[in-house]
Amino acid sequence: MTETMGRRERKKAATRKALADAALRLFLEHGYDNVGIKDVAEAADVSTTTLFKHFPSKEALVFDLDADVEAALVAAVRDRPAGTSAAAALREHILRRKFVDPGRATADFTRLVDSHQALRDYAHRMWMRHETALARAIAEDAGRPEDDPACAALAHFALETSALARGSADPREAVERAFDLLENGWDATLAATSPRG
């Protein structure tokens, strides 16, 4: 019975991956607006009913690795080097994810998402869905209650740095300055960045 369940789960994962891969390829080749759900299903050799069993919407096809993203955020806090604060670990994780040699596939994916408002909005909602899990990991690490407001705030604002970067002329600098504030506090950040005369 366990082997059958394992085989079934592997088959579901393979179908899901085939759908996500086909969708991304078609969206990159033809543009998001020019590809329909039926096109993706046909490219993956499944029915549209099967597609909707795996993905609730067209936007969801683009964001297949959501569980992996959350696990990596939580691991950034839990598995960080000794002596590194949770905020510093999140800064490093987000900078690495966004700016350190993202590779062509990631660059293509980012270009696709940035080219379409519905995908940008969906990406932001998906990213912010990790806030609760991240806040819990921070609270657990700090020995605080699960609903601690300071831990929730750190999780929220650390994740929001991604949106801040998107709207900035210098995205990396925007993330760095936001994390300076999160790590050091408002007064320390103002003193460190004030013009010297």
N, C-alpha and C. Protein backbone atom coordinates (compact mmCIF):
# COMPACT_ATOMS: atom_id res chain seq x y z
N MET A 1 0.83 -1.20 0.00
CA MET A 1 0.00 0.00 0.00
C MET A 1 0.87 1.26 0.00
N THR A 2 1.93 1.25 0.80
CA THR A 2 2.83 2.40 0.85
C THR A 2 3.48 2.65 -0.50
N GLU A 3 3.88 1.56 -1.17
CA GLU A 3 4.50 1.69 -2.48
C GLU A 3 3.52 2.30 -3.49
N THR A 4 2.23 1.86 -3.42
CA THR A 4 1.21 2.40 -4.31
C THR A 4 1.02 3.89 -4.06
N MET A 5 0.94 4.29 -2.80
CA MET A 5 0.81 5.71 -2.48
C MET A 5 2.03 6.48 -2.97
N GLY A 6 3.20 5.90 -2.80
CA GLY A 6 4.41 6.56 -3.28
C GLY A 6 4.38 6.75 -4.78
N ARG A 7 3.95 5.74 -5.50
CA ARG A 7 3.86 5.82 -6.95
C ARG A 7 2.82 6.87 -7.36
N ARG A 8 1.69 6.88 -6.68
CA ARG A 8 0.63 7.85 -6.99
C ARG A 8 1.13 9.28 -6.76
N GLU A 9 1.80 9.49 -5.65
CA GLU A 9 2.33 10.83 -5.35
C GLU A 9 3.39 11.25 -6.36
N ARG A 10 4.23 10.31 -6.76
CA ARG A 10 5.25 10.63 -7.77
C ARG A 10 4.59 10.99 -9.10
N LYS A 11 3.52 10.26 -9.46
CA LYS A 11 2.83 10.56 -10.71
C LYS A 11 2.17 11.95 -10.65
N LYS A 12 1.56 12.27 -9.52
CA LYS A 12 0.95 13.60 -9.36
C LYS A 12 2.01 14.69 -9.46
N ALA A 13 3.16 14.47 -8.81
CA ALA A 13 4.24 15.46 -8.86
C ALA A 13 4.77 15.62 -10.28
N ALA A 14 4.88 14.50 -11.01
CA ALA A 14 5.37 14.57 -12.39
C ALA A 14 4.39 15.33 -13.28
N THR A 15 3.09 15.09 -13.08
CA THR A 15 2.07 15.81 -13.86
C THR A 15 2.12 17.30 -13.55
N ARG A 16 2.22 17.62 -12.27
CA ARG A 16 2.28 19.02 -11.85
C ARG A 16 3.50 19.72 -12.47
N LYS A 17 4.64 19.04 -12.43
CA LYS A 17 5.87 19.61 -13.00
C LYS A 17 5.73 19.78 -14.51
N ALA A 18 5.16 18.78 -15.19
CA ALA A 18 4.97 18.87 -16.65
C ALA A 18 4.09 20.06 -16.99
N LEU A 19 3.04 20.29 -16.22
CA LEU A 19 2.15 21.42 -16.46
C LEU A 19 2.88 22.75 -16.23
N ALA A 20 3.59 22.85 -15.12
CA ALA A 20 4.30 24.09 -14.81
C ALA A 20 5.38 24.38 -15.84
N ASP A 21 6.11 23.35 -16.25
CA ASP A 21 7.16 23.53 -17.26
C ASP A 21 6.58 23.95 -18.61
N ALA A 22 5.48 23.30 -19.00
CA ALA A 22 4.83 23.65 -20.27
C ALA A 22 4.32 25.08 -20.23
N ALA A 23 3.70 25.45 -19.10
CA ALA A 23 3.16 26.81 -18.98
C ALA A 23 4.27 27.84 -19.08
N LEU A 24 5.34 27.65 -18.33
CA LEU A 24 6.42 28.63 -18.36
C LEU A 24 7.02 28.74 -19.76
N ARG A 25 7.25 27.60 -20.41
CA ARG A 25 7.81 27.62 -21.77
C ARG A 25 6.89 28.38 -22.72
N LEU A 26 5.60 28.07 -22.68
CA LEU A 26 4.64 28.74 -23.57
C LEU A 26 4.52 30.23 -23.26
N PHE A 27 4.49 30.57 -21.97
CA PHE A 27 4.37 31.98 -21.60
C PHE A 27 5.60 32.76 -22.06
N LEU A 28 6.77 32.17 -21.94
CA LEU A 28 7.99 32.85 -22.37
C LEU A 28 8.06 32.97 -23.88
N GLU A 29 7.63 31.93 -24.58
CA GLU A 29 7.70 31.94 -26.05
C GLU A 29 6.65 32.84 -26.68
N HIS A 30 5.43 32.84 -26.13
CA HIS A 30 4.31 33.51 -26.81
C HIS A 30 3.72 34.68 -26.05
N GLY A 31 4.14 34.87 -24.82
CA GLY A 31 3.56 35.93 -23.99
C GLY A 31 2.41 35.38 -23.16
N TYR A 32 2.33 35.85 -21.92
CA TYR A 32 1.34 35.35 -20.98
C TYR A 32 -0.08 35.50 -21.51
N ASP A 33 -0.41 36.65 -22.06
CA ASP A 33 -1.77 36.91 -22.54
C ASP A 33 -2.15 36.09 -23.76
N ASN A 34 -1.16 35.59 -24.49
CA ASN A 34 -1.44 34.86 -25.73
C ASN A 34 -1.56 33.35 -25.54
N VAL A 35 -1.45 32.89 -24.31
CA VAL A 35 -1.52 31.45 -24.03
C VAL A 35 -2.70 31.20 -23.11
N GLY A 36 -3.54 30.24 -23.50
CA GLY A 36 -4.69 29.89 -22.69
C GLY A 36 -4.46 28.62 -21.89
N ILE A 37 -5.35 28.37 -20.97
CA ILE A 37 -5.29 27.16 -20.14
C ILE A 37 -5.29 25.91 -21.02
N LYS A 38 -6.13 25.93 -22.05
CA LYS A 38 -6.22 24.77 -22.95
C LYS A 38 -4.88 24.51 -23.64
N ASP A 39 -4.18 25.58 -24.03
CA ASP A 39 -2.86 25.44 -24.67
C ASP A 39 -1.87 24.74 -23.74
N VAL A 40 -1.90 25.12 -22.47
CA VAL A 40 -0.99 24.52 -21.49
C VAL A 40 -1.33 23.05 -21.29
N ALA A 41 -2.62 22.76 -21.13
CA ALA A 41 -3.05 21.37 -20.93
C ALA A 41 -2.63 20.50 -22.12
N GLU A 42 -2.84 21.00 -23.34
CA GLU A 42 -2.45 20.24 -24.53
C GLU A 42 -0.95 20.02 -24.59
N ALA A 43 -0.18 21.04 -24.25
CA ALA A 43 1.28 20.92 -24.30
C ALA A 43 1.77 19.88 -23.29
N ALA A 44 1.06 19.73 -22.18
CA ALA A 44 1.46 18.74 -21.15
C ALA A 44 0.75 17.41 -21.35
N ASP A 45 -0.09 17.34 -22.38
CA ASP A 45 -0.82 16.11 -22.73
C ASP A 45 -1.74 15.65 -21.60
N VAL A 46 -2.49 16.62 -21.05
CA VAL A 46 -3.51 16.31 -20.05
C VAL A 46 -4.77 17.10 -20.38
N SER A 47 -5.87 16.77 -19.70
CA SER A 47 -7.12 17.51 -19.90
C SER A 47 -7.09 18.80 -19.07
N THR A 48 -7.96 19.73 -19.42
CA THR A 48 -8.05 20.96 -18.62
C THR A 48 -8.57 20.62 -17.21
N THR A 49 -9.40 19.59 -17.09
CA THR A 49 -9.87 19.16 -15.76
C THR A 49 -8.69 18.74 -14.90
N THR A 50 -7.77 17.99 -15.49
CA THR A 50 -6.57 17.58 -14.75
C THR A 50 -5.73 18.79 -14.38
N LEU A 51 -5.59 19.72 -15.29
CA LEU A 51 -4.83 20.93 -15.00
C LEU A 51 -5.40 21.64 -13.76
N PHE A 52 -6.73 21.78 -13.71
CA PHE A 52 -7.35 22.50 -12.60
C PHE A 52 -7.30 21.71 -11.29
N LYS A 53 -7.05 20.42 -11.36
CA LYS A 53 -6.85 19.65 -10.13
C LYS A 53 -5.51 20.02 -9.48
N HIS A 54 -4.57 20.46 -10.31
CA HIS A 54 -3.24 20.81 -9.82
C HIS A 54 -3.05 22.31 -9.60
N PHE A 55 -3.70 23.13 -10.41
CA PHE A 55 -3.53 24.57 -10.35
C PHE A 55 -4.89 25.25 -10.41
N PRO A 56 -5.22 26.10 -9.42
CA PRO A 56 -6.55 26.71 -9.38
C PRO A 56 -6.77 27.84 -10.39
N SER A 57 -5.68 28.37 -10.96
CA SER A 57 -5.82 29.51 -11.87
C SER A 57 -4.64 29.54 -12.84
N LYS A 58 -4.77 30.37 -13.85
CA LYS A 58 -3.68 30.54 -14.82
C LYS A 58 -2.44 31.11 -14.14
N GLU A 59 -2.62 32.09 -13.24
CA GLU A 59 -1.49 32.68 -12.54
C GLU A 59 -0.73 31.64 -11.72
N ALA A 60 -1.47 30.72 -11.12
CA ALA A 60 -0.84 29.70 -10.26
C ALA A 60 0.14 28.83 -11.03
N LEU A 61 -0.08 28.68 -12.33
CA LEU A 61 0.84 27.89 -13.16
C LEU A 61 2.26 28.44 -13.16
N VAL A 62 2.37 29.73 -12.94
CA VAL A 62 3.68 30.38 -12.99
C VAL A 62 4.45 30.19 -11.68
N PHE A 63 3.72 29.90 -10.60
CA PHE A 63 4.33 29.88 -9.27
C PHE A 63 4.24 28.49 -8.66
N ASP A 64 4.91 27.55 -9.27
CA ASP A 64 4.82 26.16 -8.87
C ASP A 64 5.62 25.82 -7.62
N LEU A 65 6.62 26.60 -7.28
CA LEU A 65 7.54 26.21 -6.20
C LEU A 65 7.26 26.93 -4.89
N ASP A 66 6.00 27.27 -4.64
CA ASP A 66 5.63 28.05 -3.47
C ASP A 66 6.05 27.39 -2.16
N ALA A 67 5.84 26.09 -2.02
CA ALA A 67 6.21 25.39 -0.77
C ALA A 67 7.72 25.44 -0.55
N ASP A 68 8.49 25.33 -1.63
CA ASP A 68 9.95 25.39 -1.52
C ASP A 68 10.40 26.78 -1.05
N VAL A 69 9.71 27.81 -1.53
CA VAL A 69 10.06 29.18 -1.15
C VAL A 69 9.86 29.37 0.34
N GLU A 70 8.72 28.89 0.85
CA GLU A 70 8.44 29.03 2.29
C GLU A 70 9.45 28.25 3.13
N ALA A 71 9.74 27.05 2.72
CA ALA A 71 10.72 26.23 3.46
C ALA A 71 12.08 26.92 3.50
N ALA A 72 12.48 27.55 2.41
CA ALA A 72 13.78 28.23 2.36
C ALA A 72 13.80 29.46 3.27
N LEU A 73 12.69 30.19 3.34
CA LEU A 73 12.62 31.36 4.23
C LEU A 73 12.74 30.93 5.69
N VAL A 74 11.99 29.89 6.05
CA VAL A 74 12.03 29.40 7.43
C VAL A 74 13.42 28.87 7.75
N ALA A 75 14.03 28.15 6.82
CA ALA A 75 15.38 27.62 7.03
C ALA A 75 16.41 28.74 7.18
N ALA A 76 16.20 29.86 6.49
CA ALA A 76 17.12 30.99 6.62
C ALA A 76 17.21 31.45 8.06
N VAL A 77 16.10 31.39 8.77
CA VAL A 77 16.09 31.77 10.19
C VAL A 77 16.61 30.63 11.06
N ARG A 78 16.07 29.46 10.87
CA ARG A 78 16.39 28.32 11.76
C ARG A 78 17.81 27.81 11.59
N ASP A 79 18.33 27.84 10.38
CA ASP A 79 19.64 27.22 10.10
C ASP A 79 20.76 28.24 9.92
N ARG A 80 20.56 29.45 10.37
CA ARG A 80 21.56 30.50 10.17
C ARG A 80 22.79 30.24 11.04
N PRO A 81 23.94 30.79 10.64
CA PRO A 81 25.16 30.61 11.42
C PRO A 81 25.04 31.24 12.81
N ALA A 82 25.71 30.66 13.76
CA ALA A 82 25.73 31.20 15.13
C ALA A 82 26.24 32.64 15.08
N GLY A 83 25.63 33.49 15.89
CA GLY A 83 26.05 34.88 15.95
C GLY A 83 25.41 35.77 14.91
N THR A 84 24.60 35.20 14.01
CA THR A 84 23.90 35.98 12.99
C THR A 84 22.47 36.19 13.44
N SER A 85 22.00 37.43 13.42
CA SER A 85 20.62 37.70 13.83
C SER A 85 19.65 37.19 12.77
N ALA A 86 18.40 37.01 13.20
CA ALA A 86 17.36 36.57 12.26
C ALA A 86 17.22 37.58 11.12
N ALA A 87 17.24 38.87 11.46
CA ALA A 87 17.12 39.91 10.43
C ALA A 87 18.28 39.87 9.45
N ALA A 88 19.50 39.67 9.96
CA ALA A 88 20.67 39.59 9.07
C ALA A 88 20.58 38.37 8.17
N ALA A 89 20.10 37.26 8.70
CA ALA A 89 19.96 36.04 7.90
C ALA A 89 18.91 36.23 6.81
N LEU A 90 17.81 36.92 7.14
CA LEU A 90 16.78 37.18 6.14
C LEU A 90 17.28 38.14 5.07
N ARG A 91 18.06 39.14 5.48
CA ARG A 91 18.66 40.06 4.50
C ARG A 91 19.50 39.26 3.50
N GLU A 92 20.37 38.41 4.00
CA GLU A 92 21.25 37.63 3.13
C GLU A 92 20.43 36.72 2.21
N HIS A 93 19.41 36.09 2.76
CA HIS A 93 18.58 35.18 1.97
C HIS A 93 17.87 35.92 0.84
N ILE A 94 17.27 37.05 1.16
CA ILE A 94 16.50 37.80 0.15
C ILE A 94 17.43 38.40 -0.89
N LEU A 95 18.56 38.93 -0.46
CA LEU A 95 19.52 39.46 -1.44
C LEU A 95 20.04 38.36 -2.37
N ARG A 96 20.37 37.21 -1.79
CA ARG A 96 20.86 36.10 -2.61
C ARG A 96 19.78 35.65 -3.59
N ARG A 97 18.56 35.55 -3.12
CA ARG A 97 17.44 35.09 -3.95
C ARG A 97 17.18 36.06 -5.11
N LYS A 98 17.29 37.35 -4.84
CA LYS A 98 16.94 38.34 -5.85
C LYS A 98 18.11 38.78 -6.73
N PHE A 99 19.32 38.84 -6.16
CA PHE A 99 20.38 39.54 -6.87
C PHE A 99 21.66 38.75 -7.14
N VAL A 100 21.90 37.68 -6.41
CA VAL A 100 23.18 36.99 -6.56
C VAL A 100 23.05 35.91 -7.62
N ASP A 101 23.56 36.19 -8.82
CA ASP A 101 23.58 35.23 -9.91
C ASP A 101 22.31 34.42 -10.03
N PRO A 102 21.18 35.08 -10.32
CA PRO A 102 19.93 34.34 -10.38
C PRO A 102 19.85 33.34 -11.53
N GLY A 103 20.73 33.47 -12.52
CA GLY A 103 20.70 32.53 -13.64
C GLY A 103 19.66 32.93 -14.67
N ARG A 104 19.80 32.36 -15.85
CA ARG A 104 18.93 32.73 -16.95
C ARG A 104 17.48 32.36 -16.69
N ALA A 105 17.23 31.17 -16.15
CA ALA A 105 15.86 30.73 -15.91
C ALA A 105 15.16 31.69 -14.95
N THR A 106 15.86 32.10 -13.90
CA THR A 106 15.26 33.03 -12.95
C THR A 106 15.06 34.40 -13.58
N ALA A 107 16.01 34.83 -14.39
CA ALA A 107 15.89 36.12 -15.07
C ALA A 107 14.70 36.11 -16.03
N ASP A 108 14.52 35.01 -16.77
CA ASP A 108 13.37 34.88 -17.68
C ASP A 108 12.07 34.91 -16.89
N PHE A 109 12.04 34.18 -15.78
CA PHE A 109 10.85 34.13 -14.93
C PHE A 109 10.52 35.53 -14.40
N THR A 110 11.54 36.23 -13.90
CA THR A 110 11.33 37.58 -13.36
C THR A 110 10.82 38.52 -14.44
N ARG A 111 11.39 38.43 -15.62
CA ARG A 111 10.95 39.27 -16.73
C ARG A 111 9.48 38.99 -17.06
N LEU A 112 9.10 37.71 -17.07
CA LEU A 112 7.71 37.34 -17.34
C LEU A 112 6.79 37.94 -16.30
N VAL A 113 7.11 37.77 -15.03
CA VAL A 113 6.25 38.28 -13.95
C VAL A 113 6.17 39.80 -14.01
N ASP A 114 7.30 40.46 -14.20
CA ASP A 114 7.32 41.92 -14.22
C ASP A 114 6.58 42.51 -15.42
N SER A 115 6.39 41.71 -16.46
CA SER A 115 5.75 42.22 -17.67
C SER A 115 4.22 42.23 -17.59
N HIS A 116 3.66 41.69 -16.53
CA HIS A 116 2.21 41.56 -16.48
C HIS A 116 1.71 41.91 -15.08
N GLN A 117 0.82 42.90 -14.99
CA GLN A 117 0.34 43.38 -13.68
C GLN A 117 -0.33 42.27 -12.88
N ALA A 118 -1.13 41.43 -13.52
CA ALA A 118 -1.81 40.34 -12.79
C ALA A 118 -0.79 39.39 -12.17
N LEU A 119 0.29 39.12 -12.87
CA LEU A 119 1.33 38.25 -12.33
C LEU A 119 2.10 38.93 -11.20
N ARG A 120 2.35 40.23 -11.34
CA ARG A 120 3.03 40.97 -10.25
C ARG A 120 2.19 40.93 -8.99
N ASP A 121 0.89 41.19 -9.15
CA ASP A 121 0.00 41.18 -7.99
C ASP A 121 -0.08 39.79 -7.37
N TYR A 122 -0.19 38.78 -8.20
CA TYR A 122 -0.27 37.40 -7.72
C TYR A 122 1.03 37.01 -7.01
N ALA A 123 2.17 37.40 -7.59
CA ALA A 123 3.47 37.09 -6.99
C ALA A 123 3.58 37.72 -5.61
N HIS A 124 3.11 38.95 -5.48
CA HIS A 124 3.17 39.63 -4.18
C HIS A 124 2.29 38.91 -3.16
N ARG A 125 1.08 38.54 -3.57
CA ARG A 125 0.19 37.81 -2.65
C ARG A 125 0.81 36.47 -2.24
N MET A 126 1.39 35.77 -3.20
CA MET A 126 2.01 34.48 -2.90
C MET A 126 3.18 34.66 -1.94
N TRP A 127 4.01 35.65 -2.18
CA TRP A 127 5.18 35.92 -1.34
C TRP A 127 4.75 36.25 0.09
N MET A 128 3.72 37.09 0.22
CA MET A 128 3.28 37.52 1.54
C MET A 128 2.53 36.41 2.29
N ARG A 129 2.11 35.37 1.59
CA ARG A 129 1.46 34.24 2.26
C ARG A 129 2.43 33.54 3.21
N HIS A 130 3.70 33.75 3.05
CA HIS A 130 4.71 33.10 3.90
C HIS A 130 4.92 33.84 5.22
N GLU A 131 4.24 34.95 5.38
CA GLU A 131 4.45 35.81 6.54
C GLU A 131 4.19 35.06 7.86
N THR A 132 3.10 34.32 7.95
CA THR A 132 2.75 33.63 9.19
C THR A 132 3.80 32.58 9.56
N ALA A 133 4.19 31.76 8.59
CA ALA A 133 5.20 30.72 8.86
C ALA A 133 6.53 31.35 9.26
N LEU A 134 6.89 32.44 8.59
CA LEU A 134 8.15 33.11 8.91
C LEU A 134 8.08 33.74 10.30
N ALA A 135 6.97 34.38 10.63
CA ALA A 135 6.82 34.99 11.96
C ALA A 135 6.90 33.93 13.05
N ARG A 136 6.31 32.77 12.82
CA ARG A 136 6.38 31.68 13.80
C ARG A 136 7.82 31.20 13.98
N ALA A 137 8.54 31.08 12.88
CA ALA A 137 9.95 30.64 12.97
C ALA A 137 10.79 31.65 13.74
N ILE A 138 10.55 32.93 13.50
CA ILE A 138 11.28 33.99 14.20
C ILE A 138 10.93 33.95 15.69
N ALA A 139 9.64 33.82 16.01
CA ALA A 139 9.21 33.77 17.41
C ALA A 139 9.79 32.56 18.13
N GLU A 140 9.73 31.42 17.47
CA GLU A 140 10.28 30.19 18.07
C GLU A 140 11.76 30.37 18.35
N ASP A 141 12.47 30.92 17.38
CA ASP A 141 13.91 31.14 17.52
C ASP A 141 14.22 32.10 18.67
N ALA A 142 13.37 33.12 18.84
CA ALA A 142 13.60 34.14 19.87
C ALA A 142 13.03 33.74 21.22
N GLY A 143 12.36 32.59 21.28
CA GLY A 143 11.75 32.16 22.53
C GLY A 143 10.57 33.01 22.95
N ARG A 144 9.87 33.51 21.96
CA ARG A 144 8.71 34.38 22.22
C ARG A 144 7.42 33.67 21.85
N PRO A 145 6.28 34.20 22.29
CA PRO A 145 5.00 33.58 21.91
C PRO A 145 4.82 33.60 20.38
N GLU A 146 4.09 32.63 19.90
CA GLU A 146 3.87 32.48 18.46
C GLU A 146 3.28 33.74 17.82
N ASP A 147 2.45 34.49 18.56
CA ASP A 147 1.79 35.68 18.01
C ASP A 147 2.48 36.98 18.43
N ASP A 148 3.76 36.91 18.77
CA ASP A 148 4.50 38.09 19.21
C ASP A 148 4.49 39.17 18.13
N PRO A 149 4.04 40.40 18.45
CA PRO A 149 3.93 41.45 17.43
C PRO A 149 5.26 41.85 16.81
N ALA A 150 6.33 41.86 17.60
CA ALA A 150 7.63 42.25 17.05
C ALA A 150 8.11 41.22 16.02
N CYS A 151 7.90 39.95 16.31
CA CYS A 151 8.29 38.89 15.36
C CYS A 151 7.44 38.96 14.10
N ALA A 152 6.13 39.24 14.28
CA ALA A 152 5.24 39.39 13.12
C ALA A 152 5.67 40.58 12.27
N ALA A 153 6.06 41.67 12.94
CA ALA A 153 6.49 42.86 12.20
C ALA A 153 7.76 42.59 11.40
N LEU A 154 8.73 41.92 12.03
CA LEU A 154 9.97 41.61 11.31
C LEU A 154 9.67 40.75 10.09
N ALA A 155 8.83 39.73 10.25
CA ALA A 155 8.47 38.87 9.12
C ALA A 155 7.80 39.68 8.02
N HIS A 156 6.84 40.50 8.40
CA HIS A 156 6.09 41.29 7.41
C HIS A 156 7.01 42.23 6.63
N PHE A 157 7.79 43.01 7.36
CA PHE A 157 8.61 44.01 6.69
C PHE A 157 9.79 43.40 5.94
N ALA A 158 10.30 42.28 6.42
CA ALA A 158 11.36 41.59 5.67
C ALA A 158 10.82 41.14 4.32
N LEU A 159 9.62 40.59 4.30
CA LEU A 159 9.02 40.14 3.04
C LEU A 159 8.66 41.32 2.14
N GLU A 160 8.23 42.41 2.73
CA GLU A 160 7.83 43.59 1.94
C GLU A 160 9.02 44.25 1.24
N THR A 161 10.24 43.94 1.66
CA THR A 161 11.40 44.53 0.98
C THR A 161 11.40 44.15 -0.50
N SER A 162 10.81 43.02 -0.83
CA SER A 162 10.75 42.60 -2.23
C SER A 162 9.93 43.58 -3.07
N ALA A 163 8.78 44.00 -2.54
CA ALA A 163 7.95 44.98 -3.25
C ALA A 163 8.64 46.34 -3.31
N LEU A 164 9.32 46.70 -2.24
CA LEU A 164 10.06 47.96 -2.20
C LEU A 164 11.13 47.98 -3.28
N ALA A 165 11.81 46.85 -3.43
CA ALA A 165 12.86 46.75 -4.45
C ALA A 165 12.28 46.90 -5.85
N ARG A 166 11.12 46.29 -6.09
CA ARG A 166 10.51 46.33 -7.43
C ARG A 166 10.24 47.76 -7.89
N GLY A 167 9.87 48.63 -6.95
CA GLY A 167 9.54 50.00 -7.34
C GLY A 167 10.71 50.97 -7.26
N SER A 168 11.91 50.48 -7.05
CA SER A 168 13.06 51.36 -6.82
C SER A 168 13.98 51.44 -8.04
N ALA A 169 14.63 52.60 -8.18
CA ALA A 169 15.62 52.76 -9.25
C ALA A 169 16.84 51.88 -8.99
N ASP A 170 17.14 51.61 -7.71
CA ASP A 170 18.26 50.75 -7.33
C ASP A 170 17.71 49.69 -6.37
N PRO A 171 17.20 48.58 -6.92
CA PRO A 171 16.52 47.57 -6.09
C PRO A 171 17.39 47.00 -4.97
N ARG A 172 18.64 46.73 -5.26
CA ARG A 172 19.51 46.17 -4.22
C ARG A 172 19.70 47.15 -3.07
N GLU A 173 19.93 48.41 -3.41
CA GLU A 173 20.09 49.45 -2.40
C GLU A 173 18.81 49.58 -1.56
N ALA A 174 17.65 49.48 -2.19
CA ALA A 174 16.38 49.56 -1.46
C ALA A 174 16.28 48.45 -0.42
N VAL A 175 16.64 47.23 -0.80
CA VAL A 175 16.61 46.10 0.13
C VAL A 175 17.63 46.32 1.26
N GLU A 176 18.83 46.74 0.91
CA GLU A 176 19.87 46.98 1.92
C GLU A 176 19.42 48.03 2.94
N ARG A 177 18.88 49.16 2.47
CA ARG A 177 18.47 50.22 3.39
C ARG A 177 17.31 49.77 4.26
N ALA A 178 16.37 49.03 3.70
CA ALA A 178 15.24 48.53 4.49
C ALA A 178 15.74 47.60 5.59
N PHE A 179 16.69 46.73 5.26
CA PHE A 179 17.22 45.83 6.28
C PHE A 179 18.11 46.55 7.29
N ASP A 180 18.76 47.64 6.89
CA ASP A 180 19.48 48.45 7.87
C ASP A 180 18.50 48.91 8.95
N LEU A 181 17.34 49.35 8.50
CA LEU A 181 16.31 49.80 9.43
C LEU A 181 15.82 48.64 10.30
N LEU A 182 15.54 47.51 9.69
CA LEU A 182 15.04 46.36 10.45
C LEU A 182 16.07 45.85 11.46
N GLU A 183 17.32 45.86 11.07
CA GLU A 183 18.36 45.34 11.96
C GLU A 183 18.76 46.34 13.05
N ASN A 184 18.81 47.60 12.72
CA ASN A 184 19.41 48.58 13.63
C ASN A 184 18.43 49.55 14.26
N GLY A 185 17.23 49.60 13.77
CA GLY A 185 16.27 50.54 14.32
C GLY A 185 16.33 51.88 13.61
N TRP A 186 15.25 52.62 13.75
CA TRP A 186 15.08 53.88 13.03
C TRP A 186 16.16 54.91 13.37
N ASP A 187 16.38 55.18 14.65
CA ASP A 187 17.34 56.21 15.03
C ASP A 187 18.75 55.87 14.56
N ALA A 188 19.15 54.62 14.74
CA ALA A 188 20.49 54.21 14.31
C ALA A 188 20.63 54.34 12.80
N THR A 189 19.58 54.01 12.06
CA THR A 189 19.62 54.10 10.60
C THR A 189 19.72 55.55 10.16
N LEU A 190 18.93 56.43 10.78
CA LEU A 190 19.00 57.85 10.42
C LEU A 190 20.39 58.42 10.71
N ALA A 191 20.97 58.07 11.84
CA ALA A 191 22.30 58.57 12.18
C ALA A 191 23.35 58.06 11.19
N ALA A 192 23.21 56.82 10.77
CA ALA A 192 24.20 56.23 9.86
C ALA A 192 24.10 56.78 8.45
N THR A 193 22.90 57.23 8.05
CA THR A 193 22.71 57.67 6.67
C THR A 193 22.54 59.19 6.54
N SER A 194 22.65 59.93 7.65
CA SER A 194 22.47 61.38 7.55
C SER A 194 23.66 62.01 6.84
N PRO A 195 23.38 63.09 6.09
CA PRO A 195 24.49 63.76 5.39
C PRO A 195 25.47 64.35 6.40
N ARG A 196 26.72 64.25 6.10
CA ARG A 196 27.72 64.79 7.00
C ARG A 196 28.19 66.15 6.46
N GLY A 197 28.22 67.13 7.34
CA GLY A 197 28.56 68.43 6.82
C GLY A 197 29.64 69.10 7.47
